[in-house]
Amino acid sequence: EVQLVQSGAEVKKPGESLKISCKGSGYSFTSYWIGWVRQMPGKGLEWMGIIYPGDSDTRYSPSFQGQVTISADKSISTAYLQWSSLKASDTAMYYCARRPGDWGNFDYWGQGTLVTVSS
Amino acid sequence: DIQMTQSPSSLSASVGDRVTITCRASQSISSYLNWYQQKPGKAPKLLIYAASSLQSGVPSRFSGSGSGTDFTLTISSLQPEDFATYYCQQSYSTLDTFGQGTKLEIK
């Protein structure tokens, strides 16, 4: 069974750093892109970027380039999303999702990680 | 960036109704269009990929059509569990984008 399991909710202060994770199982982790999607409170889905764990090829939405870093450790089938200095506007639910190569859809999703940034 | 515009933004309908949601791309995206359903507090769920292919396990009352710039998601006979928010996603370019969402509510 394909599963993506994300790390738990985080509460942080502005300026702090954070790294959240997404562990894949039940499939060949290195053969599928993993994407990250932001959903701010009460808002829609925003495509942040994707990574191919096989070779760490990474693409970012212009809106998120330079704001976050996407990485992966294929030895433990885990993708990451990290911030070096959080802002209150980073408060959101973050989802990881698997992306098969052919049509770019996200077929399996993690349960989401809620990040709250507040002083 | 390719912009995706969904309409309507919200929609009220009754159980048994036929409902259509549209998604328009700012440039041609061939058939690289996917549809998702999201219920409150849950992760999105893939319904349709490649504009018209039904994802495994999704009821056949859901269908998708279109190519180029104009796409539709149709629910042939609304069921109580279909009241949710629906998003389109273009995956034509290297950098995907989602539509703003359509909230489907009970009339």
mmCIF file with all atom_site columns, C-alpha atoms in Angstrom:
data_model
loop_
_atom_site.group_PDB
_atom_site.id
_atom_site.type_symbol
_atom_site.label_atom_id
_atom_site.label_alt_id
_atom_site.label_comp_id
_atom_site.label_asym_id
_atom_site.label_entity_id
_atom_site.label_seq_id
_atom_site.pdbx_PDB_ins_code
_atom_site.Cartn_x
_atom_site.Cartn_y
_atom_site.Cartn_z
_atom_site.occupancy
_atom_site.B_iso_or_equiv
_atom_site.pdbx_formal_charge
_atom_site.auth_seq_id
_atom_site.auth_comp_id
_atom_site.auth_asym_id
_atom_site.auth_atom_id
_atom_site.pdbx_PDB_model_num
ATOM 1   C CA . GLU A 1 1   ? 0.000   0.000  0.000   1.00 0.00 ? 1   GLU A CA 1
ATOM 2   C CA . VAL A 1 2   ? 1.383   3.385  -1.009  1.00 0.00 ? 2   VAL A CA 1
ATOM 3   C CA . GLN A 1 3   ? 1.648   5.755  1.941   1.00 0.00 ? 3   GLN A CA 1
ATOM 4   C CA . LEU A 1 4   ? 3.090   9.176  2.556   1.00 0.00 ? 4   LEU A CA 1
ATOM 5   C CA . VAL A 1 5   ? 3.378   9.961  6.243   1.00 0.00 ? 5   VAL A CA 1
ATOM 6   C CA . GLN A 1 6   ? 4.221   13.500 7.265   1.00 0.00 ? 6   GLN A CA 1
ATOM 7   C CA . SER A 1 7   ? 5.755   14.771 10.467  1.00 0.00 ? 7   SER A CA 1
ATOM 8   C CA . GLY A 1 8   ? 3.583   16.307 13.157  1.00 0.00 ? 8   GLY A CA 1
ATOM 9   C CA . ALA A 1 9   ? 2.264   19.800 13.703  1.00 0.00 ? 9   ALA A CA 1
ATOM 10  C CA . GLU A 1 10  ? 4.746   22.520 14.587  1.00 0.00 ? 10  GLU A CA 1
ATOM 11  C CA . VAL A 1 11  ? 4.449   25.777 16.499  1.00 0.00 ? 11  VAL A CA 1
ATOM 12  C CA . LYS A 1 12  ? 7.331   28.161 15.918  1.00 0.00 ? 12  LYS A CA 1
ATOM 13  C CA . LYS A 1 13  ? 8.283   31.782 16.458  1.00 0.00 ? 13  LYS A CA 1
ATOM 14  C CA . PRO A 1 14  ? 9.120   34.206 13.648  1.00 0.00 ? 14  PRO A CA 1
ATOM 15  C CA . GLY A 1 15  ? 12.766  33.927 12.661  1.00 0.00 ? 15  GLY A CA 1
ATOM 16  C CA . GLU A 1 16  ? 13.105  30.302 13.715  1.00 0.00 ? 16  GLU A CA 1
ATOM 17  C CA . SER A 1 17  ? 14.096  27.533 11.337  1.00 0.00 ? 17  SER A CA 1
ATOM 18  C CA . LEU A 1 18  ? 12.072  24.422 10.573  1.00 0.00 ? 18  LEU A CA 1
ATOM 19  C CA . LYS A 1 19  ? 12.312  21.206 8.573   1.00 0.00 ? 19  LYS A CA 1
ATOM 20  C CA . ILE A 1 20  ? 9.248   19.033 8.040   1.00 0.00 ? 20  ILE A CA 1
ATOM 21  C CA . SER A 1 21  ? 9.290   15.569 6.558   1.00 0.00 ? 21  SER A CA 1
ATOM 22  C CA . CYS A 1 22  ? 7.349   13.211 4.334   1.00 0.00 ? 22  CYS A CA 1
ATOM 23  C CA . LYS A 1 23  ? 8.183   9.497  4.424   1.00 0.00 ? 23  LYS A CA 1
ATOM 24  C CA . GLY A 1 24  ? 7.137   7.319  1.527   1.00 0.00 ? 24  GLY A CA 1
ATOM 25  C CA . SER A 1 25  ? 6.461   3.608  1.681   1.00 0.00 ? 25  SER A CA 1
ATOM 26  C CA . GLY A 1 26  ? 4.897   0.895  -0.420  1.00 0.00 ? 26  GLY A CA 1
ATOM 27  C CA . TYR A 1 27  ? 6.536   1.958  -3.683  1.00 0.00 ? 27  TYR A CA 1
ATOM 28  C CA . SER A 1 28  ? 9.922   2.747  -5.205  1.00 0.00 ? 28  SER A CA 1
ATOM 29  C CA . PHE A 1 29  ? 10.635  6.124  -3.603  1.00 0.00 ? 29  PHE A CA 1
ATOM 30  C CA . THR A 1 30  ? 13.361  7.008  -6.082  1.00 0.00 ? 30  THR A CA 1
ATOM 31  C CA . SER A 1 31  ? 11.133  6.517  -9.137  1.00 0.00 ? 31  SER A CA 1
ATOM 32  C CA . TYR A 1 32  ? 8.465   9.160  -8.501  1.00 0.00 ? 32  TYR A CA 1
ATOM 33  C CA . TRP A 1 33  ? 8.550   12.903 -8.046  1.00 0.00 ? 33  TRP A CA 1
ATOM 34  C CA . ILE A 1 34  ? 7.386   14.239 -4.682  1.00 0.00 ? 34  ILE A CA 1
ATOM 35  C CA . GLY A 1 35  ? 5.690   17.611 -4.552  1.00 0.00 ? 35  GLY A CA 1
ATOM 36  C CA . TRP A 1 36  ? 4.844   20.060 -1.792  1.00 0.00 ? 36  TRP A CA 1
ATOM 37  C CA . VAL A 1 37  ? 1.599   22.027 -1.686  1.00 0.00 ? 37  VAL A CA 1
ATOM 38  C CA . ARG A 1 38  ? 0.707   24.898 0.653   1.00 0.00 ? 38  ARG A CA 1
ATOM 39  C CA . GLN A 1 39  ? -2.778  25.672 1.903   1.00 0.00 ? 39  GLN A CA 1
ATOM 40  C CA . MET A 1 40  ? -3.094  28.805 3.976   1.00 0.00 ? 40  MET A CA 1
ATOM 41  C CA . PRO A 1 41  ? -6.010  28.974 6.420   1.00 0.00 ? 41  PRO A CA 1
ATOM 42  C CA . GLY A 1 42  ? -9.300  29.082 4.530   1.00 0.00 ? 42  GLY A CA 1
ATOM 43  C CA . LYS A 1 43  ? -7.538  29.369 1.160   1.00 0.00 ? 43  LYS A CA 1
ATOM 44  C CA . GLY A 1 44  ? -6.802  27.272 -1.897  1.00 0.00 ? 44  GLY A CA 1
ATOM 45  C CA . LEU A 1 45  ? -3.968  24.991 -2.917  1.00 0.00 ? 45  LEU A CA 1
ATOM 46  C CA . GLU A 1 46  ? -0.612  26.424 -3.973  1.00 0.00 ? 46  GLU A CA 1
ATOM 47  C CA . TRP A 1 47  ? 1.997   24.361 -5.805  1.00 0.00 ? 47  TRP A CA 1
ATOM 48  C CA . MET A 1 48  ? 5.366   24.983 -4.165  1.00 0.00 ? 48  MET A CA 1
ATOM 49  C CA . GLY A 1 49  ? 7.781   22.676 -5.913  1.00 0.00 ? 49  GLY A CA 1
ATOM 50  C CA . ILE A 1 50  ? 8.830   19.126 -6.645  1.00 0.00 ? 50  ILE A CA 1
ATOM 51  C CA . ILE A 1 51  ? 11.836  16.875 -6.207  1.00 0.00 ? 51  ILE A CA 1
ATOM 52  C CA . TYR A 1 52  ? 12.893  13.665 -7.893  1.00 0.00 ? 52  TYR A CA 1
ATOM 53  C CA . PRO A 1 53  ? 14.522  11.646 -5.105  1.00 0.00 ? 53  PRO A CA 1
ATOM 54  C CA . GLY A 1 54  ? 16.415  9.487  -7.592  1.00 0.00 ? 54  GLY A CA 1
ATOM 55  C CA . ASP A 1 55  ? 18.759  12.322 -8.514  1.00 0.00 ? 55  ASP A CA 1
ATOM 56  C CA . SER A 1 56  ? 17.515  15.217 -6.337  1.00 0.00 ? 56  SER A CA 1
ATOM 57  C CA . ASP A 1 57  ? 16.425  17.241 -9.379  1.00 0.00 ? 57  ASP A CA 1
ATOM 58  C CA . THR A 1 58  ? 14.324  20.024 -7.839  1.00 0.00 ? 58  THR A CA 1
ATOM 59  C CA . ARG A 1 59  ? 11.949  22.604 -9.316  1.00 0.00 ? 59  ARG A CA 1
ATOM 60  C CA . TYR A 1 60  ? 10.421  25.535 -7.464  1.00 0.00 ? 60  TYR A CA 1
ATOM 61  C CA . SER A 1 61  ? 7.452   27.754 -8.136  1.00 0.00 ? 61  SER A CA 1
ATOM 62  C CA . PRO A 1 62  ? 8.714   31.333 -8.591  1.00 0.00 ? 62  PRO A CA 1
ATOM 63  C CA . SER A 1 63  ? 6.521   32.271 -5.618  1.00 0.00 ? 63  SER A CA 1
ATOM 64  C CA . PHE A 1 64  ? 8.515   29.979 -3.338  1.00 0.00 ? 64  PHE A CA 1
ATOM 65  C CA . GLN A 1 65  ? 11.999  30.050 -4.896  1.00 0.00 ? 65  GLN A CA 1
ATOM 66  C CA . GLY A 1 66  ? 14.429  31.312 -2.268  1.00 0.00 ? 66  GLY A CA 1
ATOM 67  C CA . GLN A 1 67  ? 11.806  31.084 0.489   1.00 0.00 ? 67  GLN A CA 1
ATOM 68  C CA . VAL A 1 68  ? 11.989  27.349 1.136   1.00 0.00 ? 68  VAL A CA 1
ATOM 69  C CA . THR A 1 69  ? 14.294  24.426 0.390   1.00 0.00 ? 69  THR A CA 1
ATOM 70  C CA . ILE A 1 70  ? 13.070  21.052 -0.828  1.00 0.00 ? 70  ILE A CA 1
ATOM 71  C CA . SER A 1 71  ? 15.336  18.072 -0.342  1.00 0.00 ? 71  SER A CA 1
ATOM 72  C CA . ALA A 1 72  ? 15.226  14.295 -0.083  1.00 0.00 ? 72  ALA A CA 1
ATOM 73  C CA . ASP A 1 73  ? 17.153  11.454 1.522   1.00 0.00 ? 73  ASP A CA 1
ATOM 74  C CA . LYS A 1 74  ? 16.570  8.429  -0.640  1.00 0.00 ? 74  LYS A CA 1
ATOM 75  C CA . SER A 1 75  ? 18.284  6.130  1.849   1.00 0.00 ? 75  SER A CA 1
ATOM 76  C CA . ILE A 1 76  ? 15.352  6.604  4.212   1.00 0.00 ? 76  ILE A CA 1
ATOM 77  C CA . SER A 1 77  ? 12.656  7.355  1.579   1.00 0.00 ? 77  SER A CA 1
ATOM 78  C CA . THR A 1 78  ? 11.988  10.779 3.020   1.00 0.00 ? 78  THR A CA 1
ATOM 79  C CA . ALA A 1 79  ? 11.443  14.190 1.465   1.00 0.00 ? 79  ALA A CA 1
ATOM 80  C CA . TYR A 1 80  ? 11.794  17.449 3.331   1.00 0.00 ? 80  TYR A CA 1
ATOM 81  C CA . LEU A 1 81  ? 10.583  21.016 3.239   1.00 0.00 ? 81  LEU A CA 1
ATOM 82  C CA . GLN A 1 82  ? 12.573  23.533 5.209   1.00 0.00 ? 82  GLN A CA 1
ATOM 83  C CA . TRP A 1 83  ? 12.680  27.178 6.153   1.00 0.00 ? 83  TRP A CA 1
ATOM 84  C CA . SER A 1 84  ? 15.690  29.073 7.464   1.00 0.00 ? 84  SER A CA 1
ATOM 85  C CA . SER A 1 85  ? 13.702  31.967 8.922   1.00 0.00 ? 85  SER A CA 1
ATOM 86  C CA . LEU A 1 86  ? 9.978   31.567 9.378   1.00 0.00 ? 86  LEU A CA 1
ATOM 87  C CA . LYS A 1 87  ? 7.466   34.394 9.024   1.00 0.00 ? 87  LYS A CA 1
ATOM 88  C CA . ALA A 1 88  ? 3.941   34.626 10.358  1.00 0.00 ? 88  ALA A CA 1
ATOM 89  C CA . SER A 1 89  ? 2.763   34.371 6.742   1.00 0.00 ? 89  SER A CA 1
ATOM 90  C CA . ASP A 1 90  ? 4.203   30.829 6.580   1.00 0.00 ? 90  ASP A CA 1
ATOM 91  C CA . THR A 1 91  ? 1.366   29.673 8.829   1.00 0.00 ? 91  THR A CA 1
ATOM 92  C CA . ALA A 1 92  ? -0.393  27.040 6.767   1.00 0.00 ? 92  ALA A CA 1
ATOM 93  C CA . MET A 1 93  ? -1.042  23.371 6.175   1.00 0.00 ? 93  MET A CA 1
ATOM 94  C CA . TYR A 1 94  ? 1.645   21.773 4.042   1.00 0.00 ? 94  TYR A CA 1
ATOM 95  C CA . TYR A 1 95  ? 1.000   18.622 2.050   1.00 0.00 ? 95  TYR A CA 1
ATOM 96  C CA . CYS A 1 96  ? 3.408   16.335 0.278   1.00 0.00 ? 96  CYS A CA 1
ATOM 97  C CA . ALA A 1 97  ? 2.153   14.256 -2.618  1.00 0.00 ? 97  ALA A CA 1
ATOM 98  C CA . ARG A 1 98  ? 3.477   11.678 -5.075  1.00 0.00 ? 98  ARG A CA 1
ATOM 99  C CA . ARG A 1 99  ? 3.601   12.644 -8.722  1.00 0.00 ? 99  ARG A CA 1
ATOM 100 C CA . PRO A 1 100 ? 3.794   9.916  -11.353 1.00 0.00 ? 100 PRO A CA 1
ATOM 101 C CA . GLY A 1 101 ? 5.802   11.090 -14.316 1.00 0.00 ? 101 GLY A CA 1
ATOM 102 C CA . ASP A 1 102 ? 3.376   10.900 -17.225 1.00 0.00 ? 102 ASP A CA 1
ATOM 103 C CA . TRP A 1 103 ? 0.620   13.448 -16.569 1.00 0.00 ? 103 TRP A CA 1
ATOM 104 C CA . GLY A 1 104 ? 1.883   15.428 -13.596 1.00 0.00 ? 104 GLY A CA 1
ATOM 105 C CA . ASN A 1 105 ? -1.020  14.615 -11.327 1.00 0.00 ? 105 ASN A CA 1
ATOM 106 C CA . PHE A 1 106 ? -0.583  13.951 -7.605  1.00 0.00 ? 106 PHE A CA 1
ATOM 107 C CA . ASP A 1 107 ? -1.998  10.497 -6.968  1.00 0.00 ? 107 ASP A CA 1
ATOM 108 C CA . TYR A 1 108 ? -1.176  9.923  -3.289  1.00 0.00 ? 108 TYR A CA 1
ATOM 109 C CA . TRP A 1 109 ? -1.074  12.597 -0.606  1.00 0.00 ? 109 TRP A CA 1
ATOM 110 C CA . GLY A 1 110 ? 0.309   12.858 2.892   1.00 0.00 ? 110 GLY A CA 1
ATOM 111 C CA . GLN A 1 111 ? -2.009  13.757 5.739   1.00 0.00 ? 111 GLN A CA 1
ATOM 112 C CA . GLY A 1 112 ? -0.603  17.276 5.972   1.00 0.00 ? 112 GLY A CA 1
ATOM 113 C CA . THR A 1 113 ? 1.598   19.106 8.476   1.00 0.00 ? 113 THR A CA 1
ATOM 114 C CA . LEU A 1 114 ? 0.190   22.205 10.137  1.00 0.00 ? 114 LEU A CA 1
ATOM 115 C CA . VAL A 1 115 ? 2.810   24.873 10.693  1.00 0.00 ? 115 VAL A CA 1
ATOM 116 C CA . THR A 1 116 ? 1.886   27.748 12.981  1.00 0.00 ? 116 THR A CA 1
ATOM 117 C CA . VAL A 1 117 ? 4.232   30.719 13.255  1.00 0.00 ? 117 VAL A CA 1
ATOM 118 C CA . SER A 1 118 ? 3.371   33.126 16.030  1.00 0.00 ? 118 SER A CA 1
ATOM 119 C CA . SER A 1 119 ? 5.212   35.311 18.478  1.00 0.00 ? 119 SER A CA 1
ATOM 120 C CA . ASP B 2 1   ? 3.250   31.227 -15.366 1.00 0.00 ? 1   ASP B CA 1
ATOM 121 C CA . ILE B 2 2   ? 0.132   29.520 -16.656 1.00 0.00 ? 2   ILE B CA 1
ATOM 122 C CA . GLN B 2 3   ? -2.924  30.874 -14.862 1.00 0.00 ? 3   GLN B CA 1
ATOM 123 C CA . MET B 2 4   ? -5.911  28.651 -14.152 1.00 0.00 ? 4   MET B CA 1
ATOM 124 C CA . THR B 2 5   ? -9.347  30.171 -13.676 1.00 0.00 ? 5   THR B CA 1
ATOM 125 C CA . GLN B 2 6   ? -12.195 28.097 -12.281 1.00 0.00 ? 6   GLN B CA 1
ATOM 126 C CA . SER B 2 7   ? -15.843 28.973 -12.436 1.00 0.00 ? 7   SER B CA 1
ATOM 127 C CA . PRO B 2 8   ? -17.973 29.307 -10.566 1.00 0.00 ? 8   PRO B CA 1
ATOM 128 C CA . SER B 2 9   ? -16.140 30.006 -7.298  1.00 0.00 ? 9   SER B CA 1
ATOM 129 C CA . SER B 2 10  ? -19.069 28.539 -5.406  1.00 0.00 ? 10  SER B CA 1
ATOM 130 C CA . LEU B 2 11  ? -22.120 26.589 -6.342  1.00 0.00 ? 11  LEU B CA 1
ATOM 131 C CA . SER B 2 12  ? -25.265 25.447 -4.533  1.00 0.00 ? 12  SER B CA 1
ATOM 132 C CA . ALA B 2 13  ? -26.914 22.267 -5.731  1.00 0.00 ? 13  ALA B CA 1
ATOM 133 C CA . SER B 2 14  ? -29.175 19.478 -4.554  1.00 0.00 ? 14  SER B CA 1
ATOM 134 C CA . VAL B 2 15  ? -28.662 15.749 -4.253  1.00 0.00 ? 15  VAL B CA 1
ATOM 135 C CA . GLY B 2 16  ? -29.335 14.196 -7.643  1.00 0.00 ? 16  GLY B CA 1
ATOM 136 C CA . ASP B 2 17  ? -28.418 17.325 -9.630  1.00 0.00 ? 17  ASP B CA 1
ATOM 137 C CA . ARG B 2 18  ? -26.009 17.315 -12.550 1.00 0.00 ? 18  ARG B CA 1
ATOM 138 C CA . VAL B 2 19  ? -23.200 19.754 -11.893 1.00 0.00 ? 19  VAL B CA 1
ATOM 139 C CA . THR B 2 20  ? -20.504 21.164 -14.147 1.00 0.00 ? 20  THR B CA 1
ATOM 140 C CA . ILE B 2 21  ? -17.399 23.060 -13.059 1.00 0.00 ? 21  ILE B CA 1
ATOM 141 C CA . THR B 2 22  ? -15.161 24.720 -15.595 1.00 0.00 ? 22  THR B CA 1
ATOM 142 C CA . CYS B 2 23  ? -11.455 25.490 -15.643 1.00 0.00 ? 23  CYS B CA 1
ATOM 143 C CA . ARG B 2 24  ? -9.779  27.737 -18.183 1.00 0.00 ? 24  ARG B CA 1
ATOM 144 C CA . ALA B 2 25  ? -6.034  27.960 -18.791 1.00 0.00 ? 25  ALA B CA 1
ATOM 145 C CA . SER B 2 26  ? -4.281  31.155 -19.848 1.00 0.00 ? 26  SER B CA 1
ATOM 146 C CA . GLN B 2 27  ? -2.588  29.245 -22.657 1.00 0.00 ? 27  GLN B CA 1
ATOM 147 C CA . SER B 2 28  ? -2.928  25.842 -24.242 1.00 0.00 ? 28  SER B CA 1
ATOM 148 C CA . ILE B 2 29  ? -2.052  22.974 -21.907 1.00 0.00 ? 29  ILE B CA 1
ATOM 149 C CA . SER B 2 30  ? -3.045  20.109 -24.208 1.00 0.00 ? 30  SER B CA 1
ATOM 150 C CA . SER B 2 31  ? -4.648  17.526 -21.893 1.00 0.00 ? 31  SER B CA 1
ATOM 151 C CA . TYR B 2 32  ? -2.404  18.178 -18.894 1.00 0.00 ? 32  TYR B CA 1
ATOM 152 C CA . LEU B 2 33  ? -5.309  18.943 -16.583 1.00 0.00 ? 33  LEU B CA 1
ATOM 153 C CA . ASN B 2 34  ? -6.163  17.193 -13.337 1.00 0.00 ? 34  ASN B CA 1
ATOM 154 C CA . TRP B 2 35  ? -9.093  17.510 -10.934 1.00 0.00 ? 35  TRP B CA 1
ATOM 155 C CA . TYR B 2 36  ? -9.091  17.077 -7.162  1.00 0.00 ? 36  TYR B CA 1
ATOM 156 C CA . GLN B 2 37  ? -11.730 16.967 -4.457  1.00 0.00 ? 37  GLN B CA 1
ATOM 157 C CA . GLN B 2 38  ? -11.006 18.277 -0.987  1.00 0.00 ? 38  GLN B CA 1
ATOM 158 C CA . LYS B 2 39  ? -13.195 17.900 2.075   1.00 0.00 ? 39  LYS B CA 1
ATOM 159 C CA . PRO B 2 40  ? -12.694 20.021 5.205   1.00 0.00 ? 40  PRO B CA 1
ATOM 160 C CA . GLY B 2 41  ? -9.710  18.942 7.251   1.00 0.00 ? 41  GLY B CA 1
ATOM 161 C CA . LYS B 2 42  ? -8.623  16.361 4.685   1.00 0.00 ? 42  LYS B CA 1
ATOM 162 C CA . ALA B 2 43  ? -5.937  16.120 2.034   1.00 0.00 ? 43  ALA B CA 1
ATOM 163 C CA . PRO B 2 44  ? -7.029  16.559 -1.581  1.00 0.00 ? 44  PRO B CA 1
ATOM 164 C CA . LYS B 2 45  ? -8.033  13.463 -3.517  1.00 0.00 ? 45  LYS B CA 1
ATOM 165 C CA . LEU B 2 46  ? -7.293  12.913 -7.193  1.00 0.00 ? 46  LEU B CA 1
ATOM 166 C CA . LEU B 2 47  ? -10.463 12.410 -9.262  1.00 0.00 ? 47  LEU B CA 1
ATOM 167 C CA . ILE B 2 48  ? -9.480  12.905 -12.900 1.00 0.00 ? 48  ILE B CA 1
ATOM 168 C CA . TYR B 2 49  ? -6.098  13.069 -14.609 1.00 0.00 ? 49  TYR B CA 1
ATOM 169 C CA . ALA B 2 50  ? -5.113  13.833 -18.182 1.00 0.00 ? 50  ALA B CA 1
ATOM 170 C CA . ALA B 2 51  ? -8.349  15.810 -18.557 1.00 0.00 ? 51  ALA B CA 1
ATOM 171 C CA . SER B 2 52  ? -10.636 12.802 -18.854 1.00 0.00 ? 52  SER B CA 1
ATOM 172 C CA . SER B 2 53  ? -9.098  9.715  -17.226 1.00 0.00 ? 53  SER B CA 1
ATOM 173 C CA . LEU B 2 54  ? -10.890 8.533  -14.109 1.00 0.00 ? 54  LEU B CA 1
ATOM 174 C CA . GLN B 2 55  ? -8.572  7.741  -11.220 1.00 0.00 ? 55  GLN B CA 1
ATOM 175 C CA . SER B 2 56  ? -8.899  4.203  -9.916  1.00 0.00 ? 56  SER B CA 1
ATOM 176 C CA . GLY B 2 57  ? -11.601 3.882  -7.267  1.00 0.00 ? 57  GLY B CA 1
ATOM 177 C CA . VAL B 2 58  ? -13.390 7.121  -8.157  1.00 0.00 ? 58  VAL B CA 1
ATOM 178 C CA . PRO B 2 59  ? -17.128 6.708  -8.867  1.00 0.00 ? 59  PRO B CA 1
ATOM 179 C CA . SER B 2 60  ? -18.149 6.843  -12.505 1.00 0.00 ? 60  SER B CA 1
ATOM 180 C CA . ARG B 2 61  ? -20.529 9.769  -11.864 1.00 0.00 ? 61  ARG B CA 1
ATOM 181 C CA . PHE B 2 62  ? -17.411 11.939 -12.091 1.00 0.00 ? 62  PHE B CA 1
ATOM 182 C CA . SER B 2 63  ? -16.167 12.744 -15.573 1.00 0.00 ? 63  SER B CA 1
ATOM 183 C CA . GLY B 2 64  ? -13.824 15.216 -17.174 1.00 0.00 ? 64  GLY B CA 1
ATOM 184 C CA . SER B 2 65  ? -13.520 16.660 -20.641 1.00 0.00 ? 65  SER B CA 1
ATOM 185 C CA . GLY B 2 66  ? -11.694 19.274 -22.653 1.00 0.00 ? 66  GLY B CA 1
ATOM 186 C CA . SER B 2 67  ? -8.325  20.030 -24.168 1.00 0.00 ? 67  SER B CA 1
ATOM 187 C CA . GLY B 2 68  ? -6.297  23.083 -25.008 1.00 0.00 ? 68  GLY B CA 1
ATOM 188 C CA . THR B 2 69  ? -7.562  25.842 -22.730 1.00 0.00 ? 69  THR B CA 1
ATOM 189 C CA . ASP B 2 70  ? -11.090 24.857 -21.676 1.00 0.00 ? 70  ASP B CA 1
ATOM 190 C CA . PHE B 2 71  ? -11.970 21.971 -19.397 1.00 0.00 ? 71  PHE B CA 1
ATOM 191 C CA . THR B 2 72  ? -14.965 20.721 -17.444 1.00 0.00 ? 72  THR B CA 1
ATOM 192 C CA . LEU B 2 73  ? -15.589 18.456 -14.482 1.00 0.00 ? 73  LEU B CA 1
ATOM 193 C CA . THR B 2 74  ? -19.071 16.968 -14.428 1.00 0.00 ? 74  THR B CA 1
ATOM 194 C CA . ILE B 2 75  ? -20.817 15.155 -11.621 1.00 0.00 ? 75  ILE B CA 1
ATOM 195 C CA . SER B 2 76  ? -23.756 13.373 -13.210 1.00 0.00 ? 76  SER B CA 1
ATOM 196 C CA . SER B 2 77  ? -25.902 12.879 -10.108 1.00 0.00 ? 77  SER B CA 1
ATOM 197 C CA . LEU B 2 78  ? -24.754 14.572 -6.922  1.00 0.00 ? 78  LEU B CA 1
ATOM 198 C CA . GLN B 2 79  ? -24.458 12.421 -3.840  1.00 0.00 ? 79  GLN B CA 1
ATOM 199 C CA . PRO B 2 80  ? -24.280 13.727 -0.262  1.00 0.00 ? 80  PRO B CA 1
ATOM 200 C CA . GLU B 2 81  ? -20.592 12.865 -0.033  1.00 0.00 ? 81  GLU B CA 1
ATOM 201 C CA . ASP B 2 82  ? -19.778 15.031 -3.093  1.00 0.00 ? 82  ASP B CA 1
ATOM 202 C CA . PHE B 2 83  ? -20.233 18.324 -1.276  1.00 0.00 ? 83  PHE B CA 1
ATOM 203 C CA . ALA B 2 84  ? -16.666 19.565 -1.096  1.00 0.00 ? 84  ALA B CA 1
ATOM 204 C CA . THR B 2 85  ? -14.236 21.937 -2.783  1.00 0.00 ? 85  THR B CA 1
ATOM 205 C CA . TYR B 2 86  ? -12.902 21.049 -6.219  1.00 0.00 ? 86  TYR B CA 1
ATOM 206 C CA . TYR B 2 87  ? -9.601  22.191 -7.730  1.00 0.00 ? 87  TYR B CA 1
ATOM 207 C CA . CYS B 2 88  ? -8.131  21.921 -11.181 1.00 0.00 ? 88  CYS B CA 1
ATOM 208 C CA . GLN B 2 89  ? -4.364  21.678 -11.696 1.00 0.00 ? 89  GLN B CA 1
ATOM 209 C CA . GLN B 2 90  ? -2.381  22.194 -14.878 1.00 0.00 ? 90  GLN B CA 1
ATOM 210 C CA . SER B 2 91  ? 0.745   20.063 -15.208 1.00 0.00 ? 91  SER B CA 1
ATOM 211 C CA . TYR B 2 92  ? 1.745   21.106 -18.720 1.00 0.00 ? 92  TYR B CA 1
ATOM 212 C CA . SER B 2 93  ? 4.564   23.385 -17.724 1.00 0.00 ? 93  SER B CA 1
ATOM 213 C CA . THR B 2 94  ? 7.465   22.396 -15.494 1.00 0.00 ? 94  THR B CA 1
ATOM 214 C CA . LEU B 2 95  ? 5.836   24.517 -12.807 1.00 0.00 ? 95  LEU B CA 1
ATOM 215 C CA . ASP B 2 96  ? 2.279   23.485 -12.132 1.00 0.00 ? 96  ASP B CA 1
ATOM 216 C CA . THR B 2 97  ? -0.513  25.720 -10.940 1.00 0.00 ? 97  THR B CA 1
ATOM 217 C CA . PHE B 2 98  ? -3.879  25.115 -9.311  1.00 0.00 ? 98  PHE B CA 1
ATOM 218 C CA . GLY B 2 99  ? -7.147  26.865 -9.934  1.00 0.00 ? 99  GLY B CA 1
ATOM 219 C CA . GLN B 2 100 ? -8.614  28.870 -7.075  1.00 0.00 ? 100 GLN B CA 1
ATOM 220 C CA . GLY B 2 101 ? -11.191 26.223 -6.232  1.00 0.00 ? 101 GLY B CA 1
ATOM 221 C CA . THR B 2 102 ? -14.950 25.742 -6.509  1.00 0.00 ? 102 THR B CA 1
ATOM 222 C CA . LYS B 2 103 ? -16.910 25.159 -3.325  1.00 0.00 ? 103 LYS B CA 1
ATOM 223 C CA . LEU B 2 104 ? -19.907 22.933 -3.894  1.00 0.00 ? 104 LEU B CA 1
ATOM 224 C CA . GLU B 2 105 ? -22.548 23.407 -1.231  1.00 0.00 ? 105 GLU B CA 1
ATOM 225 C CA . ILE B 2 106 ? -25.891 21.851 -0.459  1.00 0.00 ? 106 ILE B CA 1
ATOM 226 C CA . LYS B 2 107 ? -28.905 23.886 -1.590  1.00 0.00 ? 107 LYS B CA 1
#
